[in-house]
Coordinates of C-alpha atoms (C1' of nucleotides) in Angstrom, one line a residue:
Chain G
X1 CA 98.2 88.5 105.3
X2 CA 100.5 87.4 102.4
X3 CA 104.2 87.7 102.1
X4 CA 105.9 91.0 102.5
X5 CA 107.1 92.2 99.1
X6 CA 110.7 91.8 98.2
X7 CA 112.8 94.5 99.8
X8 CA 114.5 95.4 96.6
X9 CA 111.6 95.4 94.3
X10 CA 108.7 97.3 95.7
X11 CA 105.2 96.3 94.7
X12 CA 103.1 99.1 93.3
X13 CA 100.1 100.1 95.2
X14 CA 96.6 100.2 94.0
X15 CA 94.7 103.5 94.0
X16 CA 92.9 102.7 97.3
X17 CA 96.1 101.9 99.2
X18 CA 97.8 104.9 97.7
X19 CA 95.0 107.0 99.1
X20 CA 95.2 105.3 102.5
X21 CA 99.0 105.8 102.6
X22 CA 98.5 109.5 101.8
X23 CA 95.9 109.8 104.6
X24 CA 98.2 108.1 107.0
X25 CA 101.0 110.5 106.0
X26 CA 98.8 113.5 106.5
X27 CA 97.3 112.1 109.7
X28 CA 93.8 112.7 108.3
X29 CA 92.3 110.1 110.5
X30 CA 94.6 110.2 113.4
X31 CA 96.5 107.2 112.1
X32 CA 93.5 105.0 111.9
X33 CA 92.4 102.8 109.0
X34 CA 88.9 101.4 109.5
X35 CA 86.9 99.7 106.8
X36 CA 83.8 97.5 106.7
X37 CA 82.2 94.8 104.6
X38 CA 78.5 95.7 104.3
X39 CA 76.6 92.9 102.6
X40 CA 72.8 92.9 102.3
X41 CA 71.8 89.4 103.7
X42 CA 69.6 88.5 100.8
X43 CA 71.6 85.8 99.0
X44 CA 74.7 83.7 99.3
X45 CA 78.1 85.3 98.9
X46 CA 79.9 84.7 95.6
X47 CA 83.4 85.2 94.1
X48 CA 82.5 88.9 93.4
X49 CA 81.8 89.5 97.0
X50 CA 85.1 87.8 97.8
X51 CA 86.8 90.6 96.0
X52 CA 85.0 93.1 98.3
X53 CA 85.8 91.0 101.3
X54 CA 89.5 90.7 100.4
X55 CA 89.7 94.4 99.6
X56 CA 88.1 95.6 102.8
X57 CA 89.7 93.2 105.2
X58 CA 92.9 93.3 103.2
X59 CA 93.3 97.0 103.3
X60 CA 92.7 97.1 107.0
X61 CA 95.1 94.3 107.7
X62 CA 97.8 95.9 105.5
X63 CA 97.8 99.1 107.7
X64 CA 97.1 97.6 111.1
X65 CA 93.5 98.8 110.8
X66 CA 90.2 97.2 111.5
X67 CA 87.4 95.9 109.3
X68 CA 83.8 95.6 110.6
X69 CA 81.3 93.1 109.3
X70 CA 78.0 95.0 108.9
X71 CA 74.8 93.6 107.6
X72 CA 73.0 96.2 105.6
X73 CA 69.5 95.0 106.6
X74 CA 67.3 98.0 105.9
X75 CA 64.8 96.2 103.7
X76 CA 62.9 93.7 105.7
X77 CA 61.1 92.3 102.7
X78 CA 64.1 90.8 101.1
X79 CA 66.4 89.7 103.9
X80 CA 66.6 86.4 105.8
X81 CA 68.5 85.2 108.8
X82 CA 69.7 82.1 106.8
X83 CA 71.8 84.3 104.7
X84 CA 73.3 86.1 107.7
X85 CA 74.6 82.8 109.1
X86 CA 75.8 81.6 105.7
X87 CA 77.7 84.8 105.1
X88 CA 79.5 84.7 108.4
X89 CA 80.6 81.1 107.6
X90 CA 81.8 82.1 104.2
X91 CA 83.8 85.1 105.4
X92 CA 85.5 83.1 108.1
X93 CA 86.2 80.3 105.6
X94 CA 87.9 82.9 103.4
X95 CA 90.2 83.6 106.3
X96 CA 88.9 86.9 107.7
X97 CA 87.8 87.9 111.2
X98 CA 85.7 90.8 112.4
X99 CA 86.4 89.9 116.0
X100 CA 83.7 91.5 118.1
X101 CA 82.7 94.0 115.5
X102 CA 79.6 92.4 114.0
X103 CA 77.0 95.1 113.3
X104 CA 73.7 95.5 111.7
X105 CA 72.3 98.6 110.1
X106 CA 69.2 97.8 112.0
X107 CA 71.2 98.4 115.2
X108 CA 71.1 102.0 114.2
X109 CA 67.4 102.4 113.4
X110 CA 66.8 104.6 116.5
X111 CA 69.8 106.8 115.8
X112 CA 68.9 107.0 112.1
X113 CA 65.4 108.1 113.1
X114 CA 66.8 110.9 115.3
X115 CA 69.0 112.0 112.4
X116 CA 66.0 112.2 110.2
X117 CA 64.2 114.4 112.7
X118 CA 67.2 116.6 112.9
X119 CA 67.3 117.0 109.2
X120 CA 63.6 118.0 109.3
X121 CA 64.3 120.5 112.0
X122 CA 67.1 122.0 109.9
X123 CA 64.6 122.4 107.1
X124 CA 66.6 119.9 105.1
X125 CA 64.0 117.1 104.8
X126 CA 60.3 117.0 104.3
X127 CA 57.4 114.6 104.2
X128 CA 56.1 114.1 100.7
X129 CA 52.5 112.9 99.9
X130 CA 53.2 112.2 96.3
X131 CA 52.6 108.7 95.1
X132 CA 55.5 106.6 93.7
X133 CA 54.4 107.3 90.2
X134 CA 54.1 111.0 90.9
X135 CA 57.6 111.1 92.5
X136 CA 58.9 109.5 89.4
X137 CA 57.2 112.0 87.1
X138 CA 58.4 114.9 89.1
X139 CA 61.9 113.7 89.1
X140 CA 62.5 114.7 85.5
X141 CA 64.8 112.8 83.2
X142 CA 68.5 112.5 82.5
X143 CA 68.3 115.6 80.4
X144 CA 65.4 117.5 81.9
X145 CA 65.3 118.9 85.4
X146 CA 62.7 117.7 87.9
X147 CA 60.0 119.8 89.5
X148 CA 59.4 120.6 93.1
X149 CA 56.8 118.6 94.9
X150 CA 53.8 120.6 96.0
X151 CA 54.5 119.4 99.5
X152 CA 58.1 120.6 99.5
X153 CA 57.6 123.7 101.4
X154 CA 55.7 122.4 104.4
X155 CA 56.7 123.9 107.8
X156 CA 59.1 122.2 110.1
X157 CA 56.3 121.6 112.5
X158 CA 54.1 120.0 110.0
X159 CA 56.9 117.8 108.7
X160 CA 57.8 116.7 112.2
X161 CA 54.2 115.9 113.0
X162 CA 53.7 114.0 109.8
X163 CA 57.0 112.1 110.1
X164 CA 56.1 111.1 113.7
X165 CA 52.8 109.9 112.5
X166 CA 54.4 107.9 109.7
X167 CA 56.4 106.2 112.4
X168 CA 53.3 105.7 114.5
X169 CA 51.7 103.7 111.7
X170 CA 49.0 106.2 110.9
X171 CA 49.5 106.0 107.1
X172 CA 49.4 103.2 104.6
X173 CA 52.5 102.1 102.6
X174 CA 53.3 104.3 99.6
X175 CA 51.2 107.2 100.9
X176 CA 54.1 109.3 102.2
X177 CA 57.9 109.3 102.3
X178 CA 60.5 111.4 103.9
X179 CA 62.7 113.2 101.4
X180 CA 65.9 115.2 101.6
X181 CA 65.4 118.8 100.5
X182 CA 68.3 119.3 98.1
X183 CA 67.8 120.4 94.5
X184 CA 65.2 119.0 92.0
X185 CA 67.2 120.6 89.2
X186 CA 70.5 118.9 90.1
X187 CA 72.2 117.4 87.1
X188 CA 72.9 114.4 89.4
X189 CA 69.6 112.7 89.7
X190 CA 70.6 111.2 93.0
X191 CA 70.4 114.7 94.5
X192 CA 66.9 115.5 93.3
X193 CA 65.3 115.2 96.7
X194 CA 66.1 111.6 97.4
X195 CA 63.8 109.5 99.5
X196 CA 65.2 108.8 102.9
X197 CA 62.4 106.8 104.6
X198 CA 59.5 104.8 103.3
X199 CA 56.6 103.1 105.1
X200 CA 56.8 99.3 105.2
X201 CA 54.5 97.2 107.3
X202 CA 56.9 94.3 107.3
X203 CA 58.4 92.3 110.1
X204 CA 62.1 92.7 110.3
X205 CA 64.3 89.7 111.1
X206 CA 65.9 91.5 113.9
X207 CA 63.7 94.4 115.0
X208 CA 60.4 92.5 114.5
X209 CA 57.5 94.9 114.3
X210 CA 59.1 97.8 116.2
X211 CA 59.3 99.8 113.0
X212 CA 56.9 100.5 110.1
X213 CA 59.2 103.0 108.5
X214 CA 62.6 102.0 107.2
X215 CA 65.5 104.1 106.0
X216 CA 66.9 103.7 102.5
X217 CA 70.4 102.7 101.6
X218 CA 71.7 106.2 100.9
X219 CA 70.6 107.5 104.3
X220 CA 71.6 104.4 106.2
X221 CA 75.0 103.6 104.7
X222 CA 76.8 106.9 105.2
X223 CA 75.5 107.3 108.8
X224 CA 76.4 103.7 109.6
X225 CA 79.9 104.3 108.4
X226 CA 80.0 107.5 110.4
X227 CA 78.8 105.8 113.6
X228 CA 81.4 103.1 113.3
X229 CA 84.1 105.6 112.6
X230 CA 84.8 104.1 109.2
X231 CA 87.7 106.0 107.5
X232 CA 87.6 104.5 104.1
X233 CA 84.2 103.2 102.8
X234 CA 85.0 101.1 99.9
X235 CA 82.2 100.2 97.5
X236 CA 81.7 99.4 93.8
X237 CA 81.5 101.7 90.9
X238 CA 77.8 102.0 90.6
X239 CA 77.7 104.1 93.7
X240 CA 79.9 106.9 92.3
X241 CA 76.9 109.1 91.7
X242 CA 75.7 108.4 95.2
X243 CA 78.8 109.8 96.8
X244 CA 77.5 113.3 96.5
X245 CA 74.6 112.3 98.7
X246 CA 76.8 110.4 101.1
X247 CA 78.8 113.5 101.6
X248 CA 75.8 115.8 101.8
X249 CA 74.2 113.8 104.6
X250 CA 77.3 113.6 106.7
X251 CA 77.9 117.3 106.0
X252 CA 74.4 118.5 107.0
X253 CA 74.3 116.4 110.1
X254 CA 77.9 117.3 111.0
X255 CA 78.7 113.7 112.1
X256 CA 82.0 111.9 111.9
X257 CA 83.3 112.3 108.4
X258 CA 83.8 109.0 106.5
X259 CA 84.9 108.9 102.9
X260 CA 83.7 106.7 100.1
X261 CA 85.9 105.3 97.4
X262 CA 84.7 103.2 94.5
X263 CA 86.4 100.3 92.7
X264 CA 85.4 98.0 89.9
X265 CA 83.6 94.9 90.8
X266 CA 84.8 91.5 89.6
X267 CA 83.5 90.0 86.5
X268 CA 84.7 86.6 85.3
X269 CA 84.5 85.0 81.9
X270 CA 82.3 81.9 81.6
X271 CA 80.6 82.9 84.9
X272 CA 77.4 84.5 86.1
X273 CA 77.0 86.1 89.5
X274 CA 73.7 87.9 89.5
X275 CA 71.4 86.7 92.2
X276 CA 68.5 86.6 89.7
X277 CA 70.4 84.4 87.3
X278 CA 71.7 82.2 90.1
X279 CA 68.2 81.7 91.4
X280 CA 66.9 80.9 87.9
X281 CA 69.6 78.2 87.5
X282 CA 68.3 76.6 90.7
X283 CA 64.6 77.0 89.7
X284 CA 65.2 75.3 86.4
X285 CA 67.1 72.5 88.1
X286 CA 70.2 73.2 86.2
X287 CA 72.1 73.2 89.4
X288 CA 71.3 71.6 92.7
X289 CA 71.4 74.7 95.0
X290 CA 73.5 77.5 96.3
X291 CA 76.3 75.0 97.0
X292 CA 76.4 73.3 93.6
X293 CA 80.1 73.0 92.8
X294 CA 79.6 74.6 89.4
X295 CA 78.4 77.8 90.9
X296 CA 80.7 80.8 91.7
X297 CA 79.2 81.0 95.2
X298 CA 81.6 80.6 98.0
X299 CA 79.7 77.6 99.3
X300 CA 79.8 76.1 95.8
X301 CA 83.5 76.8 95.4
X302 CA 84.3 75.3 98.8
X303 CA 82.4 72.2 97.9
X304 CA 84.1 72.1 94.5
X305 CA 87.5 72.0 96.4
X306 CA 88.6 75.6 96.0
X307 CA 90.8 76.8 98.8
X308 CA 90.7 80.2 100.5
X309 CA 94.4 80.6 99.8
X310 CA 93.8 80.2 96.1
X311 CA 91.0 82.7 96.1
X312 CA 93.0 85.2 98.0
X313 CA 96.0 84.8 95.8
X314 CA 93.7 85.3 92.8
X315 CA 92.4 88.5 94.3
X316 CA 95.9 89.8 94.9
X317 CA 96.7 89.1 91.3
X318 CA 93.8 90.8 89.6
X319 CA 94.4 94.1 91.5
X320 CA 92.1 97.0 92.1
X321 CA 91.1 99.7 89.7
X322 CA 88.2 101.8 88.5
X323 CA 88.1 100.3 85.0
X324 CA 85.3 97.9 84.3
X325 CA 86.9 94.6 83.5
X326 CA 86.3 90.9 82.9
X327 CA 88.9 88.6 84.3
X328 CA 89.7 85.4 82.5
X329 CA 88.5 82.5 84.6
X330 CA 91.6 80.7 83.5
X331 CA 93.5 82.9 86.0
X332 CA 91.3 81.7 88.8
X333 CA 92.0 78.1 87.6
X334 CA 95.7 78.8 87.5
X335 CA 95.7 79.8 91.2
X336 CA 93.8 76.8 92.4
X337 CA 96.2 74.5 90.5
X338 CA 99.1 76.4 91.9
X339 CA 97.9 76.0 95.5
X340 CA 96.9 72.4 95.2
X341 CA 100.0 71.4 93.3
X342 CA 102.0 72.4 96.3
X343 CA 99.8 70.9 98.9
X344 CA 97.6 68.1 97.6
X345 CA 98.8 64.5 98.2
X346 CA 99.0 62.4 95.1
X347 CA 96.8 59.3 94.7
X348 CA 96.0 57.0 91.8
X349 CA 92.6 56.4 90.5
X350 CA 91.1 55.1 87.2
X351 CA 88.1 57.0 86.0
X352 CA 87.4 54.9 82.8
X353 CA 88.7 51.5 83.6
X354 CA 90.3 49.1 81.2
X355 CA 91.4 45.7 82.5
X356 CA 95.1 45.0 82.1
X357 CA 96.5 41.5 82.8
X358 CA 100.2 41.0 83.4
X359 CA 100.5 37.5 82.0
X360 CA 103.9 36.7 83.5
X361 CA 103.1 38.0 87.0
X362 CA 102.2 35.3 89.5
X363 CA 98.5 34.7 89.9
X364 CA 98.3 35.3 93.7
X365 CA 101.2 37.5 94.3
X366 CA 100.7 40.9 95.8
X367 CA 103.4 43.5 96.3
X368 CA 103.2 46.8 98.3
X369 CA 105.0 49.4 96.2
X370 CA 106.3 52.6 97.6
X371 CA 104.8 55.8 96.1
X372 CA 105.7 59.4 96.7
X373 CA 102.9 61.5 98.2
X374 CA 103.9 64.8 96.8
X375 CA 107.0 65.3 94.6
X376 CA 106.7 69.0 95.4
X377 CA 107.1 68.4 99.1
X378 CA 109.1 65.5 100.4
X379 CA 108.0 66.1 103.9
X380 CA 104.7 64.6 102.9
X381 CA 106.5 61.2 102.7
X382 CA 105.4 58.1 100.9
X383 CA 102.8 55.4 101.0
X384 CA 102.4 51.8 99.9
X385 CA 100.2 50.8 97.0
X386 CA 99.2 47.2 96.3
X387 CA 100.2 45.7 93.0
X388 CA 99.0 42.4 91.5
X389 CA 98.4 40.5 88.3
X390 CA 95.1 42.1 87.3
X391 CA 95.0 45.9 87.1
X392 CA 92.9 48.7 85.8
X393 CA 94.3 51.4 83.6
X394 CA 92.7 54.3 81.9
X395 CA 90.9 53.5 78.7
X396 CA 92.5 56.7 77.2
X397 CA 95.9 55.3 78.0
X398 CA 95.6 52.5 75.4
X399 CA 95.3 52.8 71.7
X400 CA 95.4 49.8 69.4
X401 CA 96.3 52.1 66.6
X402 CA 98.4 54.8 68.2
X403 CA 98.6 58.2 66.5
X404 CA 101.8 60.1 66.1
X405 CA 103.4 61.2 69.4
X406 CA 101.2 58.9 71.5
X407 CA 103.5 57.7 74.2
X408 CA 101.1 55.5 76.0
X409 CA 100.2 51.8 75.7
X410 CA 99.7 50.2 72.4
X411 CA 100.5 46.7 71.0
X412 CA 104.3 46.0 71.3
X413 CA 104.9 49.2 73.1
X414 CA 106.6 49.5 76.5
X415 CA 105.4 51.9 79.2
X416 CA 105.9 52.4 82.8
X417 CA 103.3 51.7 85.4
X418 CA 103.9 54.5 87.9
X419 CA 106.0 53.4 90.9
X420 CA 105.6 49.7 89.6
X421 CA 107.1 48.1 86.6
X422 CA 107.9 48.5 82.9
X423 CA 105.4 46.5 80.9
X424 CA 105.0 45.7 77.3
X425 CA 101.7 45.2 75.6
X426 CA 101.4 41.7 74.1
X427 CA 97.7 41.2 73.3
X428 CA 94.3 42.8 72.9
X429 CA 91.0 41.2 73.6
X430 CA 87.8 42.7 72.0
X431 CA 84.1 42.1 72.4
X432 CA 81.7 41.3 69.5
X433 CA 81.6 45.0 68.6
X434 CA 85.3 45.3 68.2
X435 CA 85.6 47.2 71.5
X436 CA 88.8 46.6 73.4
X437 CA 87.8 45.1 76.7
X438 CA 91.1 43.7 78.0
X439 CA 94.7 44.2 77.4
X440 CA 97.5 41.8 78.1
X441 CA 101.1 42.6 78.8
X442 CA 104.3 41.2 80.3
X443 CA 106.4 42.9 82.9
X444 CA 110.1 43.2 83.4
X445 CA 110.8 42.0 87.0
X446 CA 114.0 43.9 87.0
X447 CA 112.2 47.2 86.8
X448 CA 110.5 47.0 90.2
X449 CA 109.7 50.5 91.4
X450 CA 109.7 51.8 87.8
X451 CA 113.4 52.2 87.1
X452 CA 115.1 50.4 84.3
X453 CA 118.5 49.1 85.5
X454 CA 119.9 49.2 82.0
X455 CA 118.9 52.9 81.7
X456 CA 116.5 52.3 78.8
X457 CA 114.2 55.1 78.2
X458 CA 110.4 54.9 78.4
X459 CA 108.3 57.8 77.3
X460 CA 105.0 56.9 78.9
X461 CA 104.0 56.5 82.5
X462 CA 100.6 55.3 83.3
X463 CA 98.6 55.3 86.5
X464 CA 96.8 52.1 87.6
X465 CA 94.9 50.4 90.3
X466 CA 95.1 46.8 91.4
X467 CA 91.7 45.2 90.6
X468 CA 91.6 43.1 93.7
X469 CA 92.3 46.0 96.0
X470 CA 90.5 48.7 94.1
X471 CA 88.1 51.0 96.0
X472 CA 85.0 51.6 93.9
X473 CA 84.1 55.3 93.9
X474 CA 81.8 57.7 92.3
X475 CA 83.4 60.6 90.6
X476 CA 81.8 63.9 89.5
X477 CA 83.7 65.5 86.7
X478 CA 82.9 69.2 86.9
X479 CA 83.7 71.6 84.1
X480 CA 82.7 75.2 83.5
X481 CA 78.9 75.8 83.7
X482 CA 78.8 77.8 80.6
X483 CA 80.4 77.2 77.2
X484 CA 80.6 80.8 76.2
X485 CA 82.8 83.5 77.7
X486 CA 79.9 85.9 78.2
X487 CA 76.8 84.0 79.3
X488 CA 75.1 87.2 80.5
X489 CA 74.8 88.3 76.9
X490 CA 72.2 85.5 76.4
X491 CA 68.6 86.2 77.1
X492 CA 68.1 82.5 77.5
X493 CA 70.9 81.3 79.7
X494 CA 70.2 77.7 78.8
X495 CA 71.6 78.3 75.3
X496 CA 74.9 79.2 76.9
X497 CA 75.1 76.2 79.2
X498 CA 77.9 73.7 78.8
X499 CA 76.2 70.3 78.4
X500 CA 79.4 68.8 79.9
X501 CA 79.5 70.8 83.0
X502 CA 78.9 67.7 85.1
X503 CA 79.7 64.1 84.2
X504 CA 79.0 61.5 86.9
X505 CA 81.0 58.3 86.7
X506 CA 80.0 55.5 88.9
X507 CA 82.4 52.8 87.9
X508 CA 85.7 54.3 88.9
X509 CA 88.4 52.7 91.0
X510 CA 90.7 54.4 93.5
X511 CA 93.7 53.1 95.3
X512 CA 92.7 51.7 98.7
X513 CA 94.5 54.5 100.7
X514 CA 91.6 56.7 100.0
X515 CA 89.2 54.6 102.0
X516 CA 87.5 56.4 104.8
X517 CA 88.5 59.9 103.8
X518 CA 86.3 62.6 105.2
X519 CA 84.4 65.2 103.1
X520 CA 86.6 68.1 102.2
X521 CA 89.7 65.9 101.9
X522 CA 91.6 67.1 98.8
X523 CA 94.1 65.3 96.7
X524 CA 95.4 64.8 93.2
X525 CA 94.6 61.9 91.1
X526 CA 97.9 61.6 89.3
X527 CA 97.8 62.7 85.6
X528 CA 94.1 63.7 85.9
X529 CA 93.3 66.6 88.3
X530 CA 92.5 67.7 91.8
X531 CA 89.6 66.1 93.6
X532 CA 88.0 66.4 96.9
X533 CA 85.6 64.2 98.9
X534 CA 82.1 65.4 98.7
X535 CA 79.6 65.6 101.5
X536 CA 77.3 63.2 99.7
X537 CA 79.8 60.4 100.4
X538 CA 78.7 57.4 102.4
X539 CA 81.0 55.3 104.5
X540 CA 81.1 52.6 101.9
X541 CA 80.9 54.8 98.8
X542 CA 83.1 57.9 98.3
X543 CA 81.9 60.6 96.1
X544 CA 84.7 62.6 94.6
X545 CA 84.4 66.1 93.0
X546 CA 86.9 67.1 90.4
X547 CA 88.0 70.6 91.4
X548 CA 90.0 71.2 88.3
X549 CA 91.7 69.1 85.8
X550 CA 95.5 69.1 85.4
X551 CA 96.8 71.0 82.4
X552 CA 96.6 68.4 79.6
X553 CA 99.2 69.0 76.9
X554 CA 98.4 65.7 75.2
X555 CA 94.9 66.9 74.6
X556 CA 96.3 70.0 73.0
X557 CA 98.5 68.0 70.7
X558 CA 95.6 65.9 69.7
X559 CA 93.5 69.0 69.0
X560 CA 96.3 70.4 66.9
X561 CA 96.7 67.1 65.0
X562 CA 93.0 67.1 64.2
X563 CA 93.0 70.7 63.0
X564 CA 95.6 69.8 60.4
Chain Y
rU1 C1' 71.2 116.5 73.5
rG2 C1' 72.5 116.1 81.7
rA3 C1' 75.9 114.4 85.4
rG4 C1' 79.5 111.1 87.2
rG5 C1' 83.4 107.6 85.8
rG6 C1' 86.7 104.8 82.5
rA7 C1' 90.0 103.6 78.0
rU8 C1' 97.8 100.4 78.2
rC9 C1' 99.6 93.2 75.1
rG10 C1' 94.0 88.4 73.7
rU11 C1' 92.8 89.2 79.5
rC12 C1' 94.0 91.6 84.3
rC13 C1' 97.3 94.9 86.6
rA14 C1' 101.9 98.2 86.7
rA15 C1' 104.8 102.4 84.9
rU16 C1' 102.7 109.7 87.7
rG17 C1' 107.8 113.7 82.3
rG18 C1' 113.2 109.6 81.3
rU19 C1' 114.5 102.0 78.2
rA20 C1' 106.2 100.6 78.3
rG21 C1' 107.0 95.9 82.9
rG22 C1' 104.5 91.6 85.4
rA23 C1' 100.8 87.8 85.7
rC24 C1' 97.4 84.6 83.0
rA25 C1' 96.4 82.7 78.1
rG26 C1' 98.9 81.2 73.5
rC27 C1' 103.3 79.3 70.9
rU28 C1' 108.7 77.0 70.9
rG29 C1' 112.2 74.3 73.3
rA30 C1' 114.7 71.9 77.7
rC31 C1' 113.8 68.6 81.6
rU32 C1' 110.8 64.9 83.9
rC33 C1' 108.7 57.9 86.9
rU34 C1' 102.4 62.7 86.5
rG35 C1' 102.2 64.6 78.4
rG36 C1' 101.6 67.5 85.8
rA37 C1' 105.3 70.7 88.0
rU38 C1' 109.8 73.3 86.8
rC39 C1' 113.1 76.1 83.5
rA40 C1' 114.4 79.0 79.1
rG41 C1' 112.6 81.6 75.1
rC42 C1' 108.9 83.7 71.6
rC43 C1' 104.4 86.4 70.5
rG44 C1' 102.0 90.7 72.1
rA45 C1' 99.6 97.1 74.0
rU46 C1' 99.7 103.1 75.3
rC47 C1' 91.6 104.8 71.7
rG48 C1' 92.3 108.7 67.3
rG49 C1' 94.2 113.7 65.9
rG50 C1' 96.8 117.9 67.3
rG51 C1' 100.1 120.6 70.8
rU52 C1' 104.0 121.5 75.0
rU53 C1' 108.9 119.3 75.8
rC54 C1' 115.6 117.4 74.5
rG55 C1' 112.0 113.6 75.9
rA56 C1' 104.7 112.2 76.8
rA57 C1' 101.0 106.2 78.5
rU58 C1' 101.8 110.4 81.9
rC59 C1' 100.9 117.5 80.8
rC60 C1' 97.4 120.7 77.4
rC61 C1' 93.5 120.9 73.4
rU62 C1' 90.2 118.1 70.6
rG63 C1' 87.5 114.0 69.0
rU64 C1' 85.8 108.8 69.6
rC65 C1' 84.1 104.7 72.3
rC66 C1' 82.5 102.2 76.9
rC67 C1' 80.2 102.0 81.9
rU68 C1' 76.7 104.1 85.8
rC69 C1' 72.3 107.0 87.2
rA70 C1' 65.5 108.6 85.9
rG71 C1' 63.4 102.1 92.7
rC72 C1' 59.5 104.1 98.1
rC73 C1' 66.3 98.1 95.8
rA74 C1' 71.3 97.9 97.6

RNA sequence: UGAGGGAUCGUCCAAUGGUAGGACAGCUGACUCUGGAUCAGCCGAUCGGGGUUCGAAUCCCUGUCCCUCAGCCA
């Protein structure tokens, strides 16, 4: 994946890859690199998961290794099959492949149970009858040690008997758990006799009612890694404290030794990724669902028009480290613009139409003018765009009283209609409120195609659509969902919402070449931004989503002028 | 007043004892049939204090700040 770095200038390695290279050099894992992406199927994948996906699959790919997809489905009360399927689609869309290595932690329930019995037999685990509240009380605090449970010193035989009866369904939920026997005085709270198994009378989406006891994350994860021969188990920072337990379990059981490394998860400005918050946005009707194009979910971003290439390039750019960080969403926006600039065909469309009549252009004449599909890539060729006497231009491209540095159309001013003619504004028609509703102009027939034979310079170039040939379309102008860089800081998210995150425009016109385009088709509306066809489109009515606006330096100039 | 981590331009990431560099953002300018793209330039950082050293972001001491952990969640 990705280009090999320049031969001369070697790219620096992140701390994970540095470790991997050292391990390869020392032959620690017999030359293998094997990672895994282990999501819990309890929500849709978002941009934060994408970092984990790119990291795990990326590290494996960089060193001719393998990366498994493993669903961490140890909690039947929160997981659903719908999420499993959605996650698979999203990972594939991102461009990664687990081949035949699709696993589930639940595949290992039998093995995990055997491991638990072995721990009991070694005197390293015991059944505890304490209630959840008592366990909490006995655990101690961050500064005070915990106390041993009165059930801590049961015999191996009694523990085995009790654990088997837990499995057999003889006890109610919360009445007993299996705990590791480590050290209730450990300064690391994770090591204070962590719970390994709990009783849950819950139907599992894969194992049905086969089990009524389920292993917890700490017990499951390390052993799953071990079973799969994972060499480098990459996870996020909050598991640093758990590494001690990860190592303890593999050590005590003497199984294949996998190693855990933690890296900082991705945070983005103006963005929320917590499942709870995302769900709340849906509940409140702020967004339409998991695939709302304003959401940072992979389905949402896909619908918005983000490409996997852009997301992967972004992940390469932000790097990997152990420092908590918040990446500027502008960097993500940069990468989608960069990708689409190179690949998206150019089209013309008017989002806020103003009628323009070329008075000296023949009434019923129609010309097909040649337009370049992508100036960045001449192999994309050209197309023909119909031109006639009555056109639509953008309301913003006309000012009766132009401010300084306004190069667009205004009375007496000459501009270029892209790929068409140079025109000069001659007249303005207003309604009873003084609103400009129509502009008149004359064209210079010698400038067909947009070039002036006399070499006269024209600063402004406008996009346009022939009224008689225009394709009416609906356009959804998306912007950032939040107006503040750190929406998570708000108890009430709605205060942080950007009221302009979605503007639907129903009276837009596009050039006719867009007719019949399928959902997912991505293009640039010249001078405006990148758009894609939404799945809500009907055969006779395209719905277009704005992925991202073009950089708008005129808007910046205007802002500066206002601030003076 | 426990344990585990982390502090480098506004942001993210490099530099592992030898000129603190890149990307994004911002600002100038050039160019342009997209006020896009491109190109050139500018702005801009080693958490504080000591020490070792010819030389410290890097090593040592010390202080400060930030994050994580007290689920039978992951």
